[in-house]
Structures are given as structure tokens and as C-alpha cells.
Coordinates of C-alpha atoms and ligand atoms in Angstrom, one line a residue:
M1403 CA -34.0 -13.9 13.9
Q1404 CA -32.0 -16.9 12.7
G1405 CA -29.8 -18.7 15.3
F1406 CA -26.1 -17.7 15.3
T1407 CA -22.8 -18.3 16.9
Q1408 CA -20.7 -15.1 17.6
Y1409 CA -17.1 -15.4 18.5
M1410 CA -15.1 -12.3 19.3
P1411 CA -11.7 -13.4 20.7
T1412 CA -9.9 -10.2 19.7
K1413 CA -8.7 -8.0 22.6
I1414 CA -8.8 -4.4 21.4
V1415 CA -6.5 -1.7 22.8
F1416 CA -7.7 1.5 21.2
G1417 CA -6.4 5.1 21.6
E1418 CA -3.5 7.4 21.2
E1419 CA -0.1 5.6 21.7
A1420 CA -2.0 2.2 21.9
E1421 CA 1.1 0.7 20.2
K1422 CA 3.0 0.9 23.4
E1423 CA 0.9 -2.0 24.7
T1424 CA 2.1 -4.3 21.9
G1425 CA 4.9 -6.1 23.9
K1426 CA 2.5 -6.7 26.8
L1427 CA -0.2 -8.1 24.5
V1428 CA 2.3 -10.5 22.7
K1429 CA 3.4 -11.8 26.2
E1430 CA -0.2 -12.2 27.2
C1431 CA -0.5 -14.7 24.3
G1432 CA 2.4 -16.6 25.7
A1433 CA 4.6 -15.8 22.7
S1434 CA 8.3 -15.3 22.7
K1435 CA 9.3 -15.7 19.0
V1436 CA 7.5 -13.4 16.7
L1437 CA 7.4 -13.0 13.0
L1438 CA 6.9 -9.3 12.2
V1439 CA 5.0 -8.8 9.0
Y1440 CA 4.6 -5.4 7.3
G1441 CA 4.0 -3.7 4.0
G1442 CA 5.8 -1.6 1.4
K1443 CA 7.1 1.4 3.2
S1444 CA 4.6 3.4 5.3
A1445 CA 5.3 1.6 8.6
V1446 CA 9.0 2.1 8.1
K1447 CA 8.8 5.7 7.1
S1448 CA 6.6 6.7 10.0
G1449 CA 8.9 5.1 12.5
L1450 CA 6.1 2.8 13.7
L1451 CA 8.0 -0.3 12.9
D1452 CA 11.0 0.7 14.9
R1453 CA 8.7 1.7 17.8
I1454 CA 7.1 -1.8 17.7
K1455 CA 10.6 -3.5 17.6
R1456 CA 11.5 -1.5 20.7
E1457 CA 8.4 -2.6 22.5
L1458 CA 9.2 -6.2 21.7
E1459 CA 12.8 -5.9 22.8
K1460 CA 11.6 -4.4 26.1
V1461 CA 9.8 -7.6 27.0
N1462 CA 12.5 -9.8 25.6
V1463 CA 10.6 -11.1 22.7
V1464 CA 12.8 -12.2 19.7
F1465 CA 11.6 -11.5 16.3
E1466 CA 12.4 -11.8 12.6
E1467 CA 10.9 -9.7 9.8
L1468 CA 8.9 -10.2 6.6
G1469 CA 8.4 -6.9 4.8
G1470 CA 7.1 -6.1 1.4
V1471 CA 3.5 -7.0 1.6
Q1472 CA 1.6 -5.4 -1.3
P1473 CA -2.1 -4.6 -1.6
N1474 CA -3.9 -7.6 -3.0
P1475 CA -1.3 -9.6 -1.0
R1476 CA 0.5 -12.2 -2.8
L1477 CA 0.6 -16.0 -2.2
D1478 CA 4.3 -16.1 -3.0
L1479 CA 5.3 -13.8 -0.1
A1480 CA 2.9 -15.7 2.2
R1481 CA 4.6 -18.9 1.3
E1482 CA 8.0 -17.4 2.0
G1483 CA 6.6 -16.2 5.4
V1484 CA 5.5 -19.8 6.1
R1485 CA 9.1 -21.0 5.5
K1486 CA 10.5 -18.3 7.7
A1487 CA 8.0 -18.9 10.5
I1488 CA 8.7 -22.6 10.5
D1489 CA 12.5 -22.0 10.4
M1490 CA 12.4 -19.7 13.4
D1491 CA 9.7 -21.7 15.2
A1492 CA 7.6 -18.5 15.5
D1493 CA 4.8 -18.7 18.0
L1494 CA 2.9 -15.5 16.9
M1495 CA 2.6 -13.6 13.7
L1496 CA 2.5 -9.8 14.4
A1497 CA 1.0 -7.8 11.5
V1498 CA 1.9 -4.1 11.4
G1499 CA -0.2 -2.7 8.6
G1500 CA -3.7 -3.0 7.0
G1501 CA -5.8 -5.8 5.6
S1502 CA -3.2 -7.0 3.2
V1503 CA -0.5 -7.3 5.9
I1504 CA -2.9 -8.9 8.5
D1505 CA -4.2 -11.4 5.8
T1506 CA -0.6 -12.4 5.0
A1507 CA 0.1 -12.8 8.7
K1508 CA -3.0 -15.0 8.9
A1509 CA -2.0 -17.1 5.9
I1510 CA 1.5 -17.6 7.4
A1511 CA -0.2 -18.6 10.8
V1512 CA -2.1 -21.3 8.9
G1513 CA 0.9 -22.6 7.0
A1514 CA 3.2 -22.5 9.9
A1515 CA 0.9 -24.6 12.1
N1516 CA 0.4 -27.1 9.3
E1517 CA 3.8 -28.0 7.9
G1518 CA 3.7 -29.9 4.6
I1519 CA 0.3 -28.5 3.6
D1520 CA 0.4 -25.8 0.9
I1521 CA -1.6 -22.8 1.9
W1522 CA -3.1 -22.3 -1.5
D1523 CA -4.7 -25.8 -1.3
V1524 CA -6.3 -24.6 2.0
W1525 CA -7.5 -21.4 0.3
M1526 CA -8.9 -23.4 -2.7
G1527 CA -10.8 -25.8 -0.3
K1528 CA -8.5 -28.7 -1.4
A1529 CA -6.9 -29.2 2.0
F1530 CA -8.4 -29.0 5.4
V1531 CA -6.7 -27.7 8.6
S1532 CA -7.9 -27.4 12.1
K1533 CA -5.2 -25.2 13.6
A1534 CA -3.3 -21.9 13.2
K1535 CA -0.6 -20.1 15.1
P1536 CA -1.8 -16.9 16.8
V1537 CA -2.0 -13.6 15.0
G1538 CA -1.8 -10.1 16.5
A1539 CA -2.3 -6.8 14.6
V1540 CA -1.2 -3.2 14.9
L1541 CA -3.6 -1.5 12.6
T1542 CA -2.6 1.4 10.3
I1543 CA -5.6 1.8 8.0
S1544 CA -9.3 1.6 8.7
A1545 CA -10.8 -0.6 6.0
A1546 CA -10.8 -4.4 5.7
G1547 CA -11.7 -5.1 9.3
S1548 CA -9.3 -8.0 9.2
E1549 CA -8.2 -7.1 12.7
M1550 CA -11.3 -8.7 14.1
S1551 CA -12.5 -10.8 11.2
D1552 CA -12.3 -14.6 10.5
S1553 CA -11.2 -14.0 6.9
A1554 CA -7.9 -13.7 5.0
V1555 CA -7.9 -12.8 1.3
I1556 CA -4.8 -13.8 -0.7
T1557 CA -4.0 -13.3 -4.4
N1558 CA -2.3 -16.0 -6.6
K1559 CA -0.6 -13.9 -9.3
E1560 CA 0.1 -17.0 -11.4
T1561 CA -3.6 -17.7 -11.9
G1562 CA -4.9 -14.1 -11.3
K1563 CA -7.2 -15.5 -8.6
K1564 CA -8.0 -13.7 -5.4
A1565 CA -9.6 -15.9 -2.8
G1566 CA -10.6 -15.8 0.9
F1567 CA -10.3 -18.3 3.6
N1568 CA -12.7 -18.1 6.6
S1569 CA -12.2 -19.6 9.9
D1570 CA -12.3 -18.5 13.6
M1571 CA -8.8 -19.9 13.8
V1572 CA -7.4 -16.9 12.1
R1573 CA -9.2 -14.2 14.1
P1574 CA -6.5 -12.1 15.7
R1575 CA -5.9 -12.5 19.4
F1576 CA -5.4 -8.7 19.8
A1577 CA -5.6 -5.6 17.8
V1578 CA -3.8 -2.3 18.6
M1579 CA -5.7 0.6 17.2
N1580 CA -4.3 4.1 17.3
P1581 CA -6.4 6.4 15.0
K1582 CA -3.4 8.8 14.7
L1583 CA -1.5 6.1 12.8
T1584 CA -4.0 6.6 10.0
Y1585 CA -3.3 10.3 9.6
T1586 CA -0.6 9.5 7.0
L1587 CA -2.9 7.6 4.7
P1588 CA -3.0 8.6 1.1
K1589 CA -6.5 10.2 0.5
Y1590 CA -7.3 7.5 -2.0
Q1591 CA -6.7 4.7 0.6
L1592 CA -8.7 6.6 3.1
A1593 CA -11.6 6.7 0.6
C1594 CA -11.1 3.0 -0.4
G1595 CA -11.3 2.1 3.3
I1596 CA -14.5 4.1 4.0
V1597 CA -16.1 2.3 1.0
D1598 CA -15.0 -1.1 2.3
I1599 CA -16.3 -0.5 5.7
L1600 CA -19.7 0.6 4.3
M1601 CA -19.8 -2.4 2.0
H1602 CA -19.1 -4.9 4.9
T1603 CA -22.4 -3.8 6.6
L1604 CA -24.3 -3.3 3.3
E1605 CA -23.4 -6.9 2.3
R1606 CA -25.0 -8.1 5.6
Y1607 CA -27.9 -5.7 5.4
F1608 CA -29.4 -6.8 2.2
T1609 CA -30.4 -10.4 2.7
P1610 CA -33.7 -12.2 2.4
V1611 CA -34.1 -12.6 6.2
S1612 CA -36.1 -9.9 8.0
G1613 CA -37.0 -9.5 11.7
N1614 CA -33.7 -8.5 13.1
Q1615 CA -34.5 -5.2 14.9
L1616 CA -31.4 -4.9 17.0
T1617 CA -29.0 -6.0 14.3
D1618 CA -30.7 -3.6 11.8
E1619 CA -30.4 -0.7 14.3
I1620 CA -26.7 -1.5 14.9
A1621 CA -26.0 -1.7 11.1
E1622 CA -27.9 1.5 10.4
G1623 CA -26.2 3.4 13.2
L1624 CA -22.8 2.2 12.0
M1625 CA -23.5 3.3 8.5
R1626 CA -24.7 6.7 9.7
T1627 CA -21.7 7.1 11.8
L1628 CA -19.3 6.1 9.1
I1629 CA -20.9 8.4 6.5
E1630 CA -20.9 11.4 8.8
N1631 CA -17.3 10.9 9.9
G1632 CA -16.2 9.8 6.6
K1633 CA -17.2 13.2 5.1
T1634 CA -15.4 15.0 7.9
A1635 CA -12.3 12.9 7.7
Y1636 CA -12.1 13.2 4.0
E1637 CA -11.9 17.0 4.4
N1638 CA -9.6 16.8 7.3
Q1639 CA -7.6 13.7 7.9
E1640 CA -6.2 14.8 11.2
D1641 CA -9.6 15.1 12.8
Y1642 CA -8.9 12.7 15.7
E1643 CA -12.6 12.1 16.5
A1644 CA -13.6 11.4 13.0
M1645 CA -10.6 9.1 12.4
S1646 CA -11.5 7.3 15.6
E1647 CA -15.1 6.7 14.6
I1648 CA -14.0 5.3 11.3
M1649 CA -11.4 3.0 12.8
W1650 CA -13.9 1.5 15.2
C1651 CA -16.5 1.2 12.4
S1652 CA -14.0 -0.7 10.4
S1653 CA -13.6 -3.4 13.1
L1654 CA -17.3 -3.7 14.0
S1655 CA -18.5 -3.7 10.4
H1656 CA -16.7 -6.9 9.7
N1657 CA -16.6 -8.9 12.9
N1658 CA -20.2 -10.0 12.0
L1659 CA -21.9 -7.7 14.6
T1660 CA -23.9 -6.0 11.9
G1661 CA -25.1 -9.3 10.4
L1662 CA -26.1 -11.4 13.3
G1663 CA -29.3 -13.4 12.9
R1664 CA -29.2 -13.4 9.1
P1665 CA -27.1 -14.8 6.3
K1666 CA -24.4 -12.8 4.5
D1667 CA -24.7 -11.8 0.9
F1668 CA -21.2 -10.7 -0.2
A1669 CA -21.9 -11.0 -3.9
C1670 CA -20.4 -7.6 -4.5
H1671 CA -17.2 -8.7 -2.8
K1672 CA -17.1 -11.7 -5.2
L1673 CA -17.6 -9.3 -8.1
G1674 CA -14.9 -7.0 -6.7
H1675 CA -12.4 -9.8 -6.0
E1676 CA -12.4 -10.9 -9.6
I1677 CA -11.4 -7.4 -10.7
G1678 CA -8.8 -7.1 -7.9
G1679 CA -7.2 -10.5 -8.7
M1680 CA -7.1 -9.9 -12.5
F1681 CA -6.2 -6.3 -12.5
D1682 CA -4.7 -5.4 -9.1
E1683 CA -7.2 -2.6 -8.5
A1684 CA -7.6 -1.4 -4.9
H1685 CA -10.3 -3.5 -3.1
G1686 CA -12.5 -0.4 -2.1
A1687 CA -12.5 0.8 -5.7
T1688 CA -13.6 -2.5 -7.0
L1689 CA -16.6 -2.4 -4.6
S1690 CA -17.8 1.1 -5.3
A1691 CA -17.5 0.4 -9.1
V1692 CA -20.0 -2.5 -9.0
W1693 CA -22.3 -1.8 -6.1
G1694 CA -24.8 0.5 -7.9
S1695 CA -25.1 -1.9 -10.8
W1696 CA -25.7 -4.8 -8.3
A1697 CA -28.3 -2.7 -6.4
R1698 CA -30.2 -1.8 -9.6
Y1699 CA -30.1 -5.4 -10.7
V1700 CA -31.6 -6.7 -7.5
Y1701 CA -33.6 -4.0 -5.6
K1702 CA -37.0 -4.8 -7.0
L1703 CA -36.9 -8.2 -5.1
D1704 CA -37.4 -6.1 -2.0
A1705 CA -37.8 -2.5 -2.7
A1706 CA -39.1 -1.9 0.8
R1707 CA -35.7 -2.9 2.3
F1708 CA -33.9 -0.5 0.0
A1709 CA -36.4 2.2 0.9
R1710 CA -35.8 1.5 4.6
Y1711 CA -32.1 1.9 4.0
G1712 CA -32.8 5.3 2.3
R1713 CA -34.9 6.5 5.2
K1714 CA -32.9 5.3 8.1
V1715 CA -29.3 5.7 6.7
W1716 CA -29.6 8.6 4.3
K1717 CA -32.6 10.3 5.9
I1718 CA -34.5 10.4 2.7
K1719 CA -38.2 11.5 3.1
D1720 CA -40.5 8.6 2.2
K1721 CA -41.7 8.9 -1.4
G1722 CA -43.1 5.5 -1.7
E1723 CA -41.1 2.2 -1.8
E1724 CA -39.9 2.4 -5.4
E1725 CA -38.8 5.9 -5.5
T1726 CA -37.2 5.9 -2.1
A1727 CA -35.3 2.8 -3.0
V1728 CA -33.9 4.4 -6.1
L1729 CA -33.0 7.5 -4.2
A1730 CA -31.2 5.4 -1.7
I1731 CA -29.1 3.8 -4.4
E1732 CA -28.4 7.2 -5.8
A1733 CA -27.4 8.7 -2.4
T1734 CA -24.9 5.9 -1.9
E1735 CA -23.3 6.5 -5.3
E1736 CA -23.2 10.2 -4.6
F1737 CA -21.2 9.5 -1.4
F1738 CA -18.8 7.4 -3.4
R1739 CA -18.4 10.3 -5.8
F1740 CA -17.9 12.7 -2.9
L1741 CA -15.0 10.4 -1.9
H1742 CA -13.7 10.4 -5.5
M1743 CA -14.3 6.7 -5.8
P1744 CA -15.4 5.1 -9.1
T1745 CA -19.1 4.2 -9.5
C1746 CA -18.5 2.1 -12.7
I1747 CA -15.7 0.0 -14.3
G1748 CA -14.8 2.7 -16.8
E1749 CA -13.9 5.1 -13.9
M1750 CA -11.3 2.6 -12.5
N1751 CA -7.7 2.7 -13.7
I1752 CA -8.4 -0.3 -16.0
G1753 CA -11.1 1.5 -18.0
I1754 CA -13.9 -0.1 -19.9
Q1755 CA -13.4 -3.8 -20.5
P1756 CA -14.2 -6.1 -23.5
D1757 CA -17.2 -8.4 -23.1
E1758 CA -15.0 -11.5 -23.0
I1759 CA -13.2 -10.3 -19.9
L1760 CA -16.5 -9.6 -18.1
M1761 CA -17.7 -13.1 -19.0
Q1762 CA -14.3 -14.6 -17.9
M1763 CA -14.6 -12.9 -14.5
A1764 CA -18.3 -14.0 -14.2
E1765 CA -17.2 -17.6 -14.9
S1766 CA -14.4 -17.6 -12.5
A1767 CA -16.5 -16.1 -9.7
T1768 CA -19.1 -18.8 -10.1
K1769 CA -16.5 -21.6 -10.7
G1770 CA -17.8 -22.2 -14.2
D1771 CA -21.5 -21.6 -13.3
T1772 CA -21.4 -24.3 -10.6
V1773 CA -22.1 -22.1 -7.6
K1774 CA -24.5 -19.2 -7.1
L1775 CA -23.3 -16.1 -5.2
G1776 CA -25.1 -14.0 -2.7
C1777 CA -28.4 -14.5 -1.1
F1778 CA -30.5 -11.3 -1.5
K1779 CA -30.6 -12.7 -5.1
K1780 CA -28.6 -15.8 -5.8
L1781 CA -26.5 -14.9 -8.8
D1782 CA -25.4 -17.3 -11.5
Q1783 CA -22.7 -16.6 -14.1
Q1784 CA -25.2 -14.8 -16.4
D1785 CA -26.3 -12.6 -13.6
M1786 CA -22.8 -11.7 -12.7
Y1787 CA -22.1 -10.9 -16.3
E1788 CA -25.1 -8.7 -16.5
I1789 CA -24.0 -6.8 -13.4
Y1790 CA -20.5 -6.3 -14.9
K1791 CA -22.0 -5.2 -18.2
A1792 CA -24.3 -2.7 -16.5
A1793 CA -21.2 -1.3 -14.6
N1794 CA -19.0 -1.3 -17.7
H1795 CA -19.3 2.4 -18.7
R1796 CA -17.7 5.6 -18.0
Ligands
LIG810 O1 2.5 -1.0 2.0 P1 2.4 0.3 2.7 O2 3.5 1.2 2.4 O3 2.2 0.2 4.2 O4 1.2 1.0 2.1 C1 -0.2 0.6 2.3 C2 -0.8 0.2 1.0 O5 -0.3 0.7 -0.1 C3 -1.0 1.9 2.6 N1 -1.1 2.2 4.0 C4 -1.5 1.5 5.0 N2 -1.4 2.1 6.2 C5 -0.9 3.3 5.9 C6 -0.6 3.4 4.5 N3 0.0 4.4 3.9 C7 0.3 5.5 4.7 N4 0.0 5.5 6.1 C8 -0.6 4.5 6.7 N5 -0.9 4.5 8.0 O6 -2.3 1.6 2.2 C9 -2.3 0.7 1.1 C10 -3.4 -0.3 1.2 O7 -3.1 -1.2 2.3 P2 -3.9 -2.5 2.4 O8 -3.4 -3.3 3.6 O9 -4.0 -3.2 1.1 O10 -5.4 -1.9 2.7 P3 -6.7 -2.6 3.3 O11 -6.7 -2.6 4.7 O12 -7.8 -1.9 2.6 O13 -6.6 -4.1 2.8 C11 -7.1 -4.5 1.6 C12 -6.9 -6.0 1.5 O14 -7.7 -6.7 2.4 C13 -8.6 -7.6 1.8 C14 -8.8 -7.0 0.4 O15 -9.4 -7.8 -0.5 C15 -7.5 -6.5 0.1 O16 -6.7 -7.6 -0.4 N6 -9.8 -7.8 2.6 C16 -9.6 -8.5 3.7 C17 -10.7 -8.8 4.6 C18 -10.5 -9.6 5.7 N7 -9.4 -10.2 5.9 O17 -11.4 -9.7 6.6 C19 -12.1 -8.4 4.3 C20 -12.2 -7.4 3.1 O18 -13.5 -7.5 2.5 C21 -11.1 -7.4 2.1 O19 -11.5 -8.4 1.2
LIG811 ZN1 -14.1 -5.8 1.9

């Protein structure tokens, strides 16, 4: 086991009507001026936003609003939020929504604490910051895990670049998680979320470091739980137990618990972010579309690991390393198909892409072939291109 530092500062309030605790949680952070950040319409339509406002009013917290966050959240809106947060002297950003909303709130929290620094410079590694305002989250979709993660992913529409910033500074102080709030999700978003949750653990499971018994068992347990309940929830979205399990999986899959003691890979996320940034496809779909091609490209480096994944997670009977490994990859893709998620680029909304686009994405991901991605196999520009190419069919 490699040495590690684990930091989980997020207070979780989980359960039916958990949102009633929001005002109290804001107060516990010592905040009194909140910027309320939300998305397109779901939180307004469901009445959740009004309920949250009432909870803030009850504890005499003043607030201003920033709505309109879109999936693959935009830099422009985050910049607008920074200006608003500075003008009102906000002392906490409260996200009501999913990963896109929470990430926007995190970006605002960074910008508002570092007046004069453009957030995109921070995201591009050109400016360095050491503080951020506090963030709290009322979660409405089980997916990105941003409610406990150290990460915030923003898209710059001018350049088509989607990029993440990682720092413990942006981990939310609290997350309110009521599984019932996810009942209204469009089926496609539910499926995208399940894929993303699975991927957050898979990207930590396939690494070159072995000998992490507890972390492996946690990771495998989480994946089994997610798959079983993902199937149930996909058939009946109002199954409270299934939606609860998925929601808790979403947080634990991306707060690093399933990767302790080993490095992260996250090459598939890099492959996916290029597609998301360029074409605005939903994050989960970009991952299911490339994972199988990535897995087939790399599995021979450690077929035993893929075979273990097959036995432990998919309960495949051992048929020797090679065959079990391939069956495990196929079982994963079958699950994606069950969720009606794409397993190749041609099945996404964008359809099959010309070679130049694939190379452009490979180049952008590897910053002009200057950085290698992932660690199970370190991928250069040509490797990335080969994976895109293998996925570029219908
Ligand atoms: O805008 P509204 O109307 O709210 O609609 C949203 C949006 O269209 C809808 N939705 C959310 N909750 C709903 C609902 N619709 C009905 N009922 C509800 N209860 O769902 C759509 C997707 O929302 P979004 O926030 O984009 O989903 P998700 O949580 O999957 O977030 C995706 C974003 O997070 C990033 C992704 O790259 C992507 O930009 N990620 C963030 C991570 C992090 N910060 O740690 C890690 C991830 O790997 C990921 O990269
Ligand atoms: Zn993800």
C-alpha cells in the first residue's frame, strides 16, 4: 500500500427531507451571505429552490441567486458568479443541483476569494491560489460526486476546452442528500450518473499498484452495490432504497475512498472531457463510449487484474486470466447497453468523427504530446488517438 493523505471535511446529511437542515448547516459554517447557485429549471420546477430559500430565510441568512448553470458548466457564467459574489461579499456558495452546479459554485468560491485573478488562469495552471470561500451543496443527481470531491470541471466555450481544478480547498463543507430529490431525473441522466459513478471507481481500480486488500474490497463492494441498484433504479426510479444506495455510491466513489493507497488513472476521463468540451455531450455518455476501447487497448498489461474485476464484481466463473478479462470487459459494456448508454463514439449524438477530429482531441488531451495520461498504461498522443479510433464506430 502506498502512503496517502485522506481528507473528508464534508458533513453529510442524508435522508428524506434532509434539505430542511440547509439553513442550520449554512449557519454552522458561520455564513450569513449566500450566493445560491442552480441550474436550468429542475430545481425551480420541483419547488426545491423555494424550499431552500425559505430555510435560509428562517435563519436570517441573506442570499442572491445565480441560475442557469448548464451541463458542461460554462466559464462565462462562473465569471459572472465571481463578480456577483464579490459585489455581495458572499461568505458561502450554496449549490442546489448536480456536478455542473456544484463545480460552478466551487469555481466562484475560488474566484471570489482571490479578487483580481481570472479563474481560467487557475484552471489552466497559470495562476496559483491558496484559498477559496466555503461551498455547500444540496444534491439533486447522483453522478459526479462533486459533493465530496476536491475537483471542479469547467468548460471554456471560446476554446472548446473542458478542464478540472483539484484542491482540498474546494471540497464542500456540507452536502445535503435526499434520494427523493433524484426521482425527477430524466432516465438518460440517471443512466449517465450511474456510468460516471462506476467510472470513478474503475479509474482508481485499474492502476499499476497492487496490494491494497481493503481498498480493493471497498471498491468491489461499491461497484457491486451500484450495479445491482442501478438495474433496479433504472426499472423503477422511485425505489427509495435503490436510489439511496446509488446516491451514497456517488459520493464515496469520488471522495477517493476507493483509491486509497494507489495512484489514480483517470485516462478515460481525459478522453471523455475532450468530447464533452468539443461537442457538449453528457459526461457519463463520453465515458461509456470510450471505456471498452480503453480497456481492450490496455488489459493485456495486467489481464489478471481485469480477471479479478470480472470474478469479484461481475461474478464471472474463472475461465483463465485472458478469457475472464475479456468477459469482464464485455459484461461492463453489456451493463452500459442495459442503461441505453453508448459503448462507442458512433452511438453518441455526435456520430462517427473524422480522423482529424480524433487526432485533434488526442493532441489537446496530451497538451501537444507533452504529457502522458493515466498510469495503468501511460498514454501518449498516439495511444489516445488509437483509443478514439477503436471507439469510432457504430
Ligand atoms: O439544469 P437542470 O434543469 O437542473 O437539469 C439538470 C441537467 O440538465 C438535470 N437534473 C439535475 N438534477 C435533476 C435534474 N433533472 C431533473 N430532476 C433532478 N433532480 O440533469 C442534467 C445534468 O446535470 P449535471 O449537473 O450536469 O449532472 P452531473 O452531476 O452528472 O454533472 C456533470 C458535470 O460534472 C463534471 C462533469 O464533467 C460534468 O461537467 N464532473 C465533476 C466532477 C467533480 N467535480 O468531482 C467529477 C466528474 O468526473 C465529472 O467530471
Ligand atoms: Zn466523472
